[in-house]
Coordinates of N, CA and C in Angstrom, one line a residue:
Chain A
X1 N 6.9 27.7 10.4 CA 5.9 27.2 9.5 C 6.6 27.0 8.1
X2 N 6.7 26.0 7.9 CA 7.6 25.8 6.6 C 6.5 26.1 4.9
X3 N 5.4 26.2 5.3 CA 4.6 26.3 4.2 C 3.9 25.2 3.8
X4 N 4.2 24.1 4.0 CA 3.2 22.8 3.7 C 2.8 22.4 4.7
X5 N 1.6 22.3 4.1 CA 0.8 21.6 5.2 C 0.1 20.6 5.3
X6 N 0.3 19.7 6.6 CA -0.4 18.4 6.3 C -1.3 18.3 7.7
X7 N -2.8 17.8 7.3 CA -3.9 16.9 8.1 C -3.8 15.7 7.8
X8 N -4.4 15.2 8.9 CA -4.6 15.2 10.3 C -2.8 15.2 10.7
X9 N -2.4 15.9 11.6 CA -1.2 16.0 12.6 C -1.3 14.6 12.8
X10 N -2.2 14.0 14.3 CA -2.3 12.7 14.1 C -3.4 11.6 13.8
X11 N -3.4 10.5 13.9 CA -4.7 9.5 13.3 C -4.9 8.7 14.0
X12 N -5.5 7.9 14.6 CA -5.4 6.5 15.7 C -6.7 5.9 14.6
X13 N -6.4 4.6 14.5 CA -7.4 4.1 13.9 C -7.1 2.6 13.9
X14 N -7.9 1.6 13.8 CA -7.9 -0.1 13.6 C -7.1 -0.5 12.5
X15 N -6.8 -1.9 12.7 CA -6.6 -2.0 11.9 C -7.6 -2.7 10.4
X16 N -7.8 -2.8 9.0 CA -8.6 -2.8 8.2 C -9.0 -1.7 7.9
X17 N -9.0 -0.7 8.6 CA -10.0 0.5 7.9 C -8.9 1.2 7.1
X18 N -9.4 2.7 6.5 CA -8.4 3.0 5.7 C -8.8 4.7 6.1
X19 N -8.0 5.2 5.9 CA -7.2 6.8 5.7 C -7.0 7.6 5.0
X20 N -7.3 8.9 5.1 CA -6.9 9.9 4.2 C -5.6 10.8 4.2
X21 N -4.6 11.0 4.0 CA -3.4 12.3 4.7 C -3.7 13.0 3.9
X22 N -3.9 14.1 4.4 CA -3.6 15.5 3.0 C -2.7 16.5 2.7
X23 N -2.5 16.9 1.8 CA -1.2 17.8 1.8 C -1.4 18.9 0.6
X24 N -1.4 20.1 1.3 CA -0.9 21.1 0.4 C 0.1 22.0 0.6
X25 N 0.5 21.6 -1.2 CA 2.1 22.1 -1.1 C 2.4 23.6 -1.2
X26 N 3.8 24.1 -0.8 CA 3.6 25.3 -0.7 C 3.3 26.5 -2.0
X27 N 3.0 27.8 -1.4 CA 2.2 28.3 -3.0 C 3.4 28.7 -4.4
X28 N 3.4 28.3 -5.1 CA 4.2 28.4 -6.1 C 4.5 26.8 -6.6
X29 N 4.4 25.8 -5.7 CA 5.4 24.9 -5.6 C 4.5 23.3 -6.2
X30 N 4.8 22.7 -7.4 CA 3.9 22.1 -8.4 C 4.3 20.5 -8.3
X31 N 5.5 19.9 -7.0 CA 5.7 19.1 -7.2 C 5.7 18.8 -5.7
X32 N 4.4 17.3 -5.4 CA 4.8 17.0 -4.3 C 5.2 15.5 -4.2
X33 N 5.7 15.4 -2.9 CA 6.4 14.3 -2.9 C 5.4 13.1 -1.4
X34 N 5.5 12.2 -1.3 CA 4.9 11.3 0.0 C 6.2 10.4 0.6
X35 N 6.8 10.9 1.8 CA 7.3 9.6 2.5 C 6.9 9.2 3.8
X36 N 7.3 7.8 4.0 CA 6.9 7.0 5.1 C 8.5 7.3 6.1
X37 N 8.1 7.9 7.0 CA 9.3 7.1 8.5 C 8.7 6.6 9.4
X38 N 9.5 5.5 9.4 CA 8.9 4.3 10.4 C 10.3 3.4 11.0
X39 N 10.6 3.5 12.3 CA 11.3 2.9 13.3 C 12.8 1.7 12.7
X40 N 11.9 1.0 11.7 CA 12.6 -0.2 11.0 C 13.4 0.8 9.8
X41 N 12.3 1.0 9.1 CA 12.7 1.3 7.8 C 13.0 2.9 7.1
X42 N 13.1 3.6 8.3 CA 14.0 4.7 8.5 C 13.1 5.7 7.4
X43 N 13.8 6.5 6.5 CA 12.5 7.7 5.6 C 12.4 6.7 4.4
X44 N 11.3 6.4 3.8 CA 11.0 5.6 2.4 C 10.4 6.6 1.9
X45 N 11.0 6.2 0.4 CA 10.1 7.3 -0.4 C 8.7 6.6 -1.3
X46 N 7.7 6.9 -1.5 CA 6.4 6.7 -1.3 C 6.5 6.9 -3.1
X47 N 5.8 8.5 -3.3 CA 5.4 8.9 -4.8 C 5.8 10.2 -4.4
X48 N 5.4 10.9 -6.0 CA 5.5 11.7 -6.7 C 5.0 12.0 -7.4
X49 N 4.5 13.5 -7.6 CA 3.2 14.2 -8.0 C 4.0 15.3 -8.6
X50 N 3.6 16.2 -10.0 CA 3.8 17.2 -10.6 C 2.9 17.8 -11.8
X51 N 2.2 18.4 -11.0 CA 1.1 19.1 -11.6 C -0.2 18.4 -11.5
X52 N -0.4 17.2 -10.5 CA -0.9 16.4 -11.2 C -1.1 15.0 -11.6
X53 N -0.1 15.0 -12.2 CA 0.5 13.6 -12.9 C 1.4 13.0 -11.8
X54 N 1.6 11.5 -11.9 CA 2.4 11.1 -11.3 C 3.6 10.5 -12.3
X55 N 4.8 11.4 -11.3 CA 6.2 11.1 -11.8 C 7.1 10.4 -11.2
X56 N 6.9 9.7 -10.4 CA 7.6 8.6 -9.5 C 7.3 7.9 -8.5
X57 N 7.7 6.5 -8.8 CA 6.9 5.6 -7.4 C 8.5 4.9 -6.7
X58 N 8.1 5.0 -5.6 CA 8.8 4.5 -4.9 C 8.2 2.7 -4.1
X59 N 8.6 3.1 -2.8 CA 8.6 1.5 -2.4 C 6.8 1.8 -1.3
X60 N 6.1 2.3 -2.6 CA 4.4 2.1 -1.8 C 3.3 0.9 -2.0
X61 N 2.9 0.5 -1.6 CA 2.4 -0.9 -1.1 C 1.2 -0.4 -2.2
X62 N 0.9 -1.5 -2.4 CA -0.9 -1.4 -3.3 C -1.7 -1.0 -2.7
X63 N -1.6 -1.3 -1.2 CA -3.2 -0.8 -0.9 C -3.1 0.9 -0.8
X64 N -1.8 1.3 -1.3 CA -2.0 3.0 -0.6 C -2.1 3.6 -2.1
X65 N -2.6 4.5 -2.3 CA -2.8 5.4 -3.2 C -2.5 6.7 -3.4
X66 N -2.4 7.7 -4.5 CA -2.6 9.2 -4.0 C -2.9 9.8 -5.2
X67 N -3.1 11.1 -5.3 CA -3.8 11.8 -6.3 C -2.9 13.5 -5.5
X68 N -3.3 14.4 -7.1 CA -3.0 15.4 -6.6 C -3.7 16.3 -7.6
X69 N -4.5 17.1 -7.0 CA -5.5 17.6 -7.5 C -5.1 19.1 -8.5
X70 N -6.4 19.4 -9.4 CA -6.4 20.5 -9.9 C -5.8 21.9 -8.9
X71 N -6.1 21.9 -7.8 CA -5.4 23.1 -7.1 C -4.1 22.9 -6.4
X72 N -3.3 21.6 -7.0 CA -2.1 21.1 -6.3 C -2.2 20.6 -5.0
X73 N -3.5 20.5 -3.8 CA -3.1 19.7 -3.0 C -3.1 18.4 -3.4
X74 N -2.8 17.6 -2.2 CA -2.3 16.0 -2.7 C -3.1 15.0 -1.5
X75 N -3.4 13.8 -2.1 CA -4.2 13.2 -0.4 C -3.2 11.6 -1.0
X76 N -3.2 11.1 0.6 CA -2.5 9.9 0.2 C -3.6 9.0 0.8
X77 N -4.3 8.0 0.0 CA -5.3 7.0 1.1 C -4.5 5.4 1.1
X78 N -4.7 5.3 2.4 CA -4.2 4.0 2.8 C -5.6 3.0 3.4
X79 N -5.4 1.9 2.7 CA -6.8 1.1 2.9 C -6.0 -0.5 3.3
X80 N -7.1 -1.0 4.2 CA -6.5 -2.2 4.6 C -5.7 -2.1 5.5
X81 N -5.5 -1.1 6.4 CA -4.3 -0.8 7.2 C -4.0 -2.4 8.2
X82 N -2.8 -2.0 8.4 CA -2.0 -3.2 9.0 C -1.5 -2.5 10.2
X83 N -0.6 -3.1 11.4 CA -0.2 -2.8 12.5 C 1.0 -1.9 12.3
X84 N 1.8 -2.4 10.9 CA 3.0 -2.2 10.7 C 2.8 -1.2 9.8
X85 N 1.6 -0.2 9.3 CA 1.8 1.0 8.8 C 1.4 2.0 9.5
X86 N 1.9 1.7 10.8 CA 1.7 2.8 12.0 C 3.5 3.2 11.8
X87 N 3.6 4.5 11.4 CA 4.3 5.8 11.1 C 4.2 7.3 11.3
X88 N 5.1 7.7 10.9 CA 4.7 9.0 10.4 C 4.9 9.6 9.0
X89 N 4.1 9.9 8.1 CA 4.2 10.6 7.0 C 3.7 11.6 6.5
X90 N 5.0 12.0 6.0 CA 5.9 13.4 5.4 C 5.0 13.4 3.9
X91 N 4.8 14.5 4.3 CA 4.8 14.9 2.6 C 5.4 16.6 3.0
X92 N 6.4 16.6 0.8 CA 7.4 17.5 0.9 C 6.5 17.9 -0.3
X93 N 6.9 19.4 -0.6 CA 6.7 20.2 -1.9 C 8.3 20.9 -2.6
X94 N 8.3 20.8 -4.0 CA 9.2 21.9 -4.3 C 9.4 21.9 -5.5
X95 N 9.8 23.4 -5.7 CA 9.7 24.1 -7.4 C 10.4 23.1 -8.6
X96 N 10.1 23.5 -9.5 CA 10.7 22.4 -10.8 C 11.8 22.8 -11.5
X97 N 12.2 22.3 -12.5 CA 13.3 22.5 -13.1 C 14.7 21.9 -12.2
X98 N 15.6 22.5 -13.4 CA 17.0 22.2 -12.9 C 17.4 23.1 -11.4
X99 N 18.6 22.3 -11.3 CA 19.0 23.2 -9.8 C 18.7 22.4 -8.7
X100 N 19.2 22.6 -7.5 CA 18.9 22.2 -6.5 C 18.0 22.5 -5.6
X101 N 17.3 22.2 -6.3 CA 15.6 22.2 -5.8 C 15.3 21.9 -4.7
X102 N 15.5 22.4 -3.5 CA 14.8 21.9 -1.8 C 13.4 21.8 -1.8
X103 N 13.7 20.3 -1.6 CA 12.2 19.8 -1.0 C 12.2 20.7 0.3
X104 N 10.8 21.2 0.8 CA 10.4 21.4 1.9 C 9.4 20.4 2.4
X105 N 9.3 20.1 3.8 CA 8.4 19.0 4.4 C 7.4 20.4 5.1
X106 N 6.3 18.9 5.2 CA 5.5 19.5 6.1 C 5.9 18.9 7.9
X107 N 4.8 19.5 8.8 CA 5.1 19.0 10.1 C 4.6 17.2 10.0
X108 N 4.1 16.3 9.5 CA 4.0 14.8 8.9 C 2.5 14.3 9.7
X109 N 2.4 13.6 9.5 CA 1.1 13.0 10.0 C 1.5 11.5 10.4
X110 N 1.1 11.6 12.0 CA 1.5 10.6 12.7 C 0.0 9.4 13.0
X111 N 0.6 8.4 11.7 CA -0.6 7.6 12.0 C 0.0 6.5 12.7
X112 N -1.3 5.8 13.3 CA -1.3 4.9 14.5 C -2.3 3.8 14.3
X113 N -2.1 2.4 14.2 CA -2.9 1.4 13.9 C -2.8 0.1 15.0
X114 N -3.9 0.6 15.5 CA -4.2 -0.8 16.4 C -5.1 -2.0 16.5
Chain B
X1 N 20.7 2.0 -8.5 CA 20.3 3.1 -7.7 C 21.3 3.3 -6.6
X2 N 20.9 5.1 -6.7 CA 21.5 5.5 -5.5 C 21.6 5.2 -4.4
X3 N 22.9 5.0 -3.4 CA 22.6 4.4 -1.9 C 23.2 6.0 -1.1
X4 N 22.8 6.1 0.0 CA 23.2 6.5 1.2 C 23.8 6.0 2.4
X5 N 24.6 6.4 2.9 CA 25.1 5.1 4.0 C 25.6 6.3 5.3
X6 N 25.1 6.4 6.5 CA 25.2 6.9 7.6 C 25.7 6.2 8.9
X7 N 27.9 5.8 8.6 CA 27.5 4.8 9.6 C 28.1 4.9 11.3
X8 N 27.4 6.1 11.4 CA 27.1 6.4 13.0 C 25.7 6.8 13.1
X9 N 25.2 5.6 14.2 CA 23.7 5.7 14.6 C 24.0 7.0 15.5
X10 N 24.8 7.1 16.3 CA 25.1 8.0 17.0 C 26.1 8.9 17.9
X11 N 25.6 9.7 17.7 CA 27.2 10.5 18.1 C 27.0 12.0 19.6
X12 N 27.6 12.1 19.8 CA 27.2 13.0 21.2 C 28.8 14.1 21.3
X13 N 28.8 15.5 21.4 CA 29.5 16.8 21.6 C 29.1 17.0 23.1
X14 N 30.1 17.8 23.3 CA 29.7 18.9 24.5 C 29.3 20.3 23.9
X15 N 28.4 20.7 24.5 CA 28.3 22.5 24.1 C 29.6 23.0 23.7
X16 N 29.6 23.8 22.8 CA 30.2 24.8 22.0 C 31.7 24.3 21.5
X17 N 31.5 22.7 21.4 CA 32.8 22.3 20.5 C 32.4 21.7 18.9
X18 N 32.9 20.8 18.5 CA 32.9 20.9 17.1 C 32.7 19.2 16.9
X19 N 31.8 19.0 16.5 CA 31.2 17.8 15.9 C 31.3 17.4 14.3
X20 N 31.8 16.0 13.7 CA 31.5 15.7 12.5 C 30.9 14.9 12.6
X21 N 29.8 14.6 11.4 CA 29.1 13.9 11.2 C 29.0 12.8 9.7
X22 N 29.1 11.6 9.4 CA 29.9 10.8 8.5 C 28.6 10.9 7.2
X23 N 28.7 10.9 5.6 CA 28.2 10.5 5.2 C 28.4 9.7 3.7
X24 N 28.2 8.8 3.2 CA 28.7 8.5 2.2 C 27.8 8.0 1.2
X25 N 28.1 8.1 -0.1 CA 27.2 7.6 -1.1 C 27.6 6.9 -2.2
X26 N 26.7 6.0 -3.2 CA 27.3 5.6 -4.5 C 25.9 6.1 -5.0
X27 N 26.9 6.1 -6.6 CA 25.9 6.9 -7.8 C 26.8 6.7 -9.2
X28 N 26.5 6.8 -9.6 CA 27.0 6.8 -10.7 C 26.5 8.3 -12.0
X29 N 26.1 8.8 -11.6 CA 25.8 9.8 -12.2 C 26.1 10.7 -11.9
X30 N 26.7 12.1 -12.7 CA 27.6 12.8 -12.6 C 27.3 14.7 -11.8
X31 N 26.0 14.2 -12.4 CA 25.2 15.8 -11.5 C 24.6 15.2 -10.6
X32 N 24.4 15.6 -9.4 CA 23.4 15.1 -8.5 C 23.6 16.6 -7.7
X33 N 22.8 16.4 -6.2 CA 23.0 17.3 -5.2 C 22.7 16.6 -3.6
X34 N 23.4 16.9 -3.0 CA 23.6 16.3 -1.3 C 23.3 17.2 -0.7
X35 N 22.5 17.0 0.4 CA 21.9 17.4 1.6 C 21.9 17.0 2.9
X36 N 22.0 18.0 4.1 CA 21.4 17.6 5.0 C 20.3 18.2 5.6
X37 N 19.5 17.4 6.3 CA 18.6 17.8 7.0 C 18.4 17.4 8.6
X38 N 18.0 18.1 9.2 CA 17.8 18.0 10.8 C 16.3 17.3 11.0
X39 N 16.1 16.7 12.2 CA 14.8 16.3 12.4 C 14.8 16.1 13.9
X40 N 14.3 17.6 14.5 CA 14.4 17.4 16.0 C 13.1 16.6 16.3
X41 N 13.3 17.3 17.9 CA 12.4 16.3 18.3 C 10.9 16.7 18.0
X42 N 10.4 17.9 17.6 CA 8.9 18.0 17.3 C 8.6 17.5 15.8
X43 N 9.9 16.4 15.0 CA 9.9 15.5 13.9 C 9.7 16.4 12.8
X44 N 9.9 18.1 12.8 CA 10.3 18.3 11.8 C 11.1 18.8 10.8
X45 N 11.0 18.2 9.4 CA 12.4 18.0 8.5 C 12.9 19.2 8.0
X46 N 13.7 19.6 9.1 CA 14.3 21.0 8.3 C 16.0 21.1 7.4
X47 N 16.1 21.4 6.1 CA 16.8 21.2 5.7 C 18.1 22.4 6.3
X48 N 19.1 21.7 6.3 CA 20.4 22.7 7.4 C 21.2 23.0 6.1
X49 N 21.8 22.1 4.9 CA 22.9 23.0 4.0 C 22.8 22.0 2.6
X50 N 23.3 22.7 1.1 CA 23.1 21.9 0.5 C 24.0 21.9 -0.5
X51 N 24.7 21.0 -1.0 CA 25.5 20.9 -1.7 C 25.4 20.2 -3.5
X52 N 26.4 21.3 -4.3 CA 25.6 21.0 -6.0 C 27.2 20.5 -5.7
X53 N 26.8 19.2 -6.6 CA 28.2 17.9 -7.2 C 29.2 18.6 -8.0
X54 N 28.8 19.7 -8.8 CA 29.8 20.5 -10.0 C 30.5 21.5 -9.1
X55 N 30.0 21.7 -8.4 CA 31.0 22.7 -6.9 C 32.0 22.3 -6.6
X56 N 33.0 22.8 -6.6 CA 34.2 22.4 -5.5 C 34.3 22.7 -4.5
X57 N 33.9 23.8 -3.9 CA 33.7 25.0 -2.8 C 32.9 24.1 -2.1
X58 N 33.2 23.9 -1.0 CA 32.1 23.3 0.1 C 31.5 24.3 0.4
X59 N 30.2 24.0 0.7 CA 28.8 24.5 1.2 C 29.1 25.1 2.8
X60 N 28.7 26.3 3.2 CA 29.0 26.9 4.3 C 27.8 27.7 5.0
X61 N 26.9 27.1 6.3 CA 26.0 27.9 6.6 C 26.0 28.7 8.0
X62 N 26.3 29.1 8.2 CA 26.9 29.7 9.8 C 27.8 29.1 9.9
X63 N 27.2 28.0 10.8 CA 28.2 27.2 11.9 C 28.2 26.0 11.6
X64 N 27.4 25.3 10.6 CA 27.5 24.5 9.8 C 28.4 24.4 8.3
X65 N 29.0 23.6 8.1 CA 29.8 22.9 6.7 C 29.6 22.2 6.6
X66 N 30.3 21.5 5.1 CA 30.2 19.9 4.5 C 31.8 20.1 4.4
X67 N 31.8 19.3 4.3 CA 33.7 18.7 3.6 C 33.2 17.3 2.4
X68 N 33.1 18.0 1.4 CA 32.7 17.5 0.2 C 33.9 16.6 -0.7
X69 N 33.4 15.3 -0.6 CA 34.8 14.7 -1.5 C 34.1 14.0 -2.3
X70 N 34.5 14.3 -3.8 CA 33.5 13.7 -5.1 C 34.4 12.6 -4.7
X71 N 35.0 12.7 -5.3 CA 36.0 11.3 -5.6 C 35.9 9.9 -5.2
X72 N 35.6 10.4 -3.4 CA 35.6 9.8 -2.9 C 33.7 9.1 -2.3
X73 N 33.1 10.0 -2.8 CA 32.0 10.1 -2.3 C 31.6 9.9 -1.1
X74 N 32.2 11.1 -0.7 CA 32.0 11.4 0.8 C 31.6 12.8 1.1
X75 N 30.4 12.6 2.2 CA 30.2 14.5 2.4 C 29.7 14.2 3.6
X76 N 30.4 14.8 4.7 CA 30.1 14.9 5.8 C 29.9 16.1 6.2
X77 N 29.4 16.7 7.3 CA 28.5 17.7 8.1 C 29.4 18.0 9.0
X78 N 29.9 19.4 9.6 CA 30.9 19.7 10.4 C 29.7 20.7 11.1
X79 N 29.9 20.8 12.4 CA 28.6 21.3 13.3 C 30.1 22.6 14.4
X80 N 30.1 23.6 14.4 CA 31.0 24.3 15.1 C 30.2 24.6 16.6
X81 N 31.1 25.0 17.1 CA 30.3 25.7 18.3 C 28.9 25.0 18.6
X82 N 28.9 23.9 19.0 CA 27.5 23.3 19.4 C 26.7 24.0 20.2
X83 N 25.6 24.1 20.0 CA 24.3 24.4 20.6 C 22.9 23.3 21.1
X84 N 22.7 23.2 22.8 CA 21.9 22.5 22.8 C 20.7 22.5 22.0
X85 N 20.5 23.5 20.9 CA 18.9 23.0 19.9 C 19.8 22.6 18.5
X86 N 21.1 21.7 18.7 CA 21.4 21.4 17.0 C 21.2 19.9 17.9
X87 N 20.7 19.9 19.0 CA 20.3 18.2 19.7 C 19.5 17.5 18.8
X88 N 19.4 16.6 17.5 CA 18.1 16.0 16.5 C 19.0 15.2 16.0
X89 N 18.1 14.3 15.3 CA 18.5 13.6 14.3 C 18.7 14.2 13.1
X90 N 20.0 13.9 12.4 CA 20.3 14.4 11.2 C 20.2 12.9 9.9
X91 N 20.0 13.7 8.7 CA 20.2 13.1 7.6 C 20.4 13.5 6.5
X92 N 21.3 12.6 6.2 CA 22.2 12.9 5.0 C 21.1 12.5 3.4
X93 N 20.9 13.3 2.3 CA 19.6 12.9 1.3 C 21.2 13.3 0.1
X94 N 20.3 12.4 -1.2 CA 21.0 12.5 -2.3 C 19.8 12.4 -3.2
X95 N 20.2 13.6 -4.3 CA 18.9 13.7 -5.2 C 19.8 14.2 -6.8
X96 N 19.1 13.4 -7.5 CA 19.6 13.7 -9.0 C 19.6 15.0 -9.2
X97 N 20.8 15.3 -10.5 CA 20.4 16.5 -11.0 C 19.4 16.7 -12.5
X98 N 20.0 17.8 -13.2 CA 19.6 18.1 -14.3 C 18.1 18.2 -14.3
X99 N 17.3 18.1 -15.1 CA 15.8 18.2 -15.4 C 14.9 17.2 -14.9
X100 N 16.1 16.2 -13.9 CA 15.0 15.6 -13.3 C 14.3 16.2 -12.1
X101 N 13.2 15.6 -11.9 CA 12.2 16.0 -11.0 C 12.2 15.3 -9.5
X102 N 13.7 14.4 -9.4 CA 13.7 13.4 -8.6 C 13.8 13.7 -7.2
X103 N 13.9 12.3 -6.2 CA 13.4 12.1 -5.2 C 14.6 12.8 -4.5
X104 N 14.1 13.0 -3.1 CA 15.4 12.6 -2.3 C 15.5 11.1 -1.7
X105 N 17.0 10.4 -1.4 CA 17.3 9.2 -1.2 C 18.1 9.5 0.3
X106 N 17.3 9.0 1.3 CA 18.0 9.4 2.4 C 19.3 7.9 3.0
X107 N 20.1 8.8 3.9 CA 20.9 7.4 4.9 C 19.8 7.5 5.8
X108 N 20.3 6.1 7.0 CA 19.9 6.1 7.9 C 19.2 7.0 9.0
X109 N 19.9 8.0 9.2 CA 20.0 9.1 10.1 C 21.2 9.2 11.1
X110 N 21.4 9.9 11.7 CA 22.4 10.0 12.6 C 22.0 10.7 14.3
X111 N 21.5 10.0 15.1 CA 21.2 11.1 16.6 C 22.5 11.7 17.2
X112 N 22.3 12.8 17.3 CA 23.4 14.0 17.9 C 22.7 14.4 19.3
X113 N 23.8 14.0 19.9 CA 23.2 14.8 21.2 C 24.2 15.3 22.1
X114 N 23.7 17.0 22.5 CA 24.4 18.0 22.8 C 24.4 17.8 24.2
X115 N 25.5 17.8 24.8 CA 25.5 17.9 26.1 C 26.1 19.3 27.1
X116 N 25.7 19.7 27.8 CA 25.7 21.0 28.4 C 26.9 21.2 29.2

């Protein structure tokens, strides 16, 4: 158990509807992160969360969103789903400052769009 | 922006010999930190060794190493004594240093597979 944790493990759903992932990062740990791996496009990094606030976006589509709450978990919602955001996604946590800070992942959430 | 480049989709050992694994990068920035990580087959990302850019000492975890070349920007993954559970996909991540809060940037991945 690495310490993060993500619901739902996995998701089957249509496509148009939309989704929640959640993720809480491990305890101490104030910075989480969202990526996508998917077949084609190998790990993409999504966003980034720190404390809170968002401190970096990566290659996330408009229709996906995320937030990261007063108690540091984090949810990613994906709306409008499409065939081709059937993946799995990771969400990582890890401490701040300088140094080489290891992201930890969680076990990812395997969504499925048909 | 930083690239990663992993260019073996795949590579295969026999049990208990010595595997390398290729990684390379561009950057232009002077602190950063390199990583690998494993991703078996129950898909998850566990990181194996990790390497700071101001180091010269390669990174050493058991049976695992890097052979770290700034210069060249190369850092490959040395696997000793294989074991059928180092069987996963590996990948190589590159993450800024200093006070940033930054991402990891992964390569491709690389599938390893251990044969008995």
């Amino acid at each position: 158990d690495s310490g993060v944790t993500q619901t739902p493990k996995h998701l089957i759903t249509a496509t148009g509807q939309r989704v929640t992932l959640r993720c809480s990062p491990r305890s101490g740990d104030l910075s989480v992160y969202w990526y996508q791996q998917s077949l084609d496009q190998g790990l993409q990094f999504l966003i980034q969360y720190y404390n809170g606030e968002e401190r970096a976006k990566g290659n996330i589509l408009e229709r996906f969103s995320a937030q990261q709450f007063p108690d540091l978990h984090s949810e990613l919602n994906l709306s409008s789903l499409e065939l081709g955001d059937s993946a799995l996604y990771f969400c990582a946590s890890a401490v701040t400052g300088p140094g080489a800070n290891v992201l930890t992942f969680g076990a990812g959430s395997r969504l499925t769009v048909l | 922006a930083q690239t990663v480049t992993q260019s073996q989709p795949e590579m295969s050992v026999q049990e208990a010999e010595t595997v390398t694994l290729s990684c390379t990068y561009d950057t232009s920035e002077s602190d950063y930190y390199l990583f690998w990580y494993k991703q078996p087959p129950s898909r998850q990302m566990i990181l194996v060794i990790r390497q700071e850019a101001y180091k010269q000492q390669n990174a050493t975890e058991n049976r695992f190493s890097v052979n770290f070349q700034k210069a060249a920007k190369s850092f490959s993954l040395k696997i000793s004594d294989s074991q059928l559970g180092d069987a996963a996909m590996y990948f190589c991540a590159y993450r800024s240093g200093g006070t940033s809060y930054g991402k990891l940037t992964f390569g491709q991945g690389t599938i390893l597979t251990v044969h008995p």
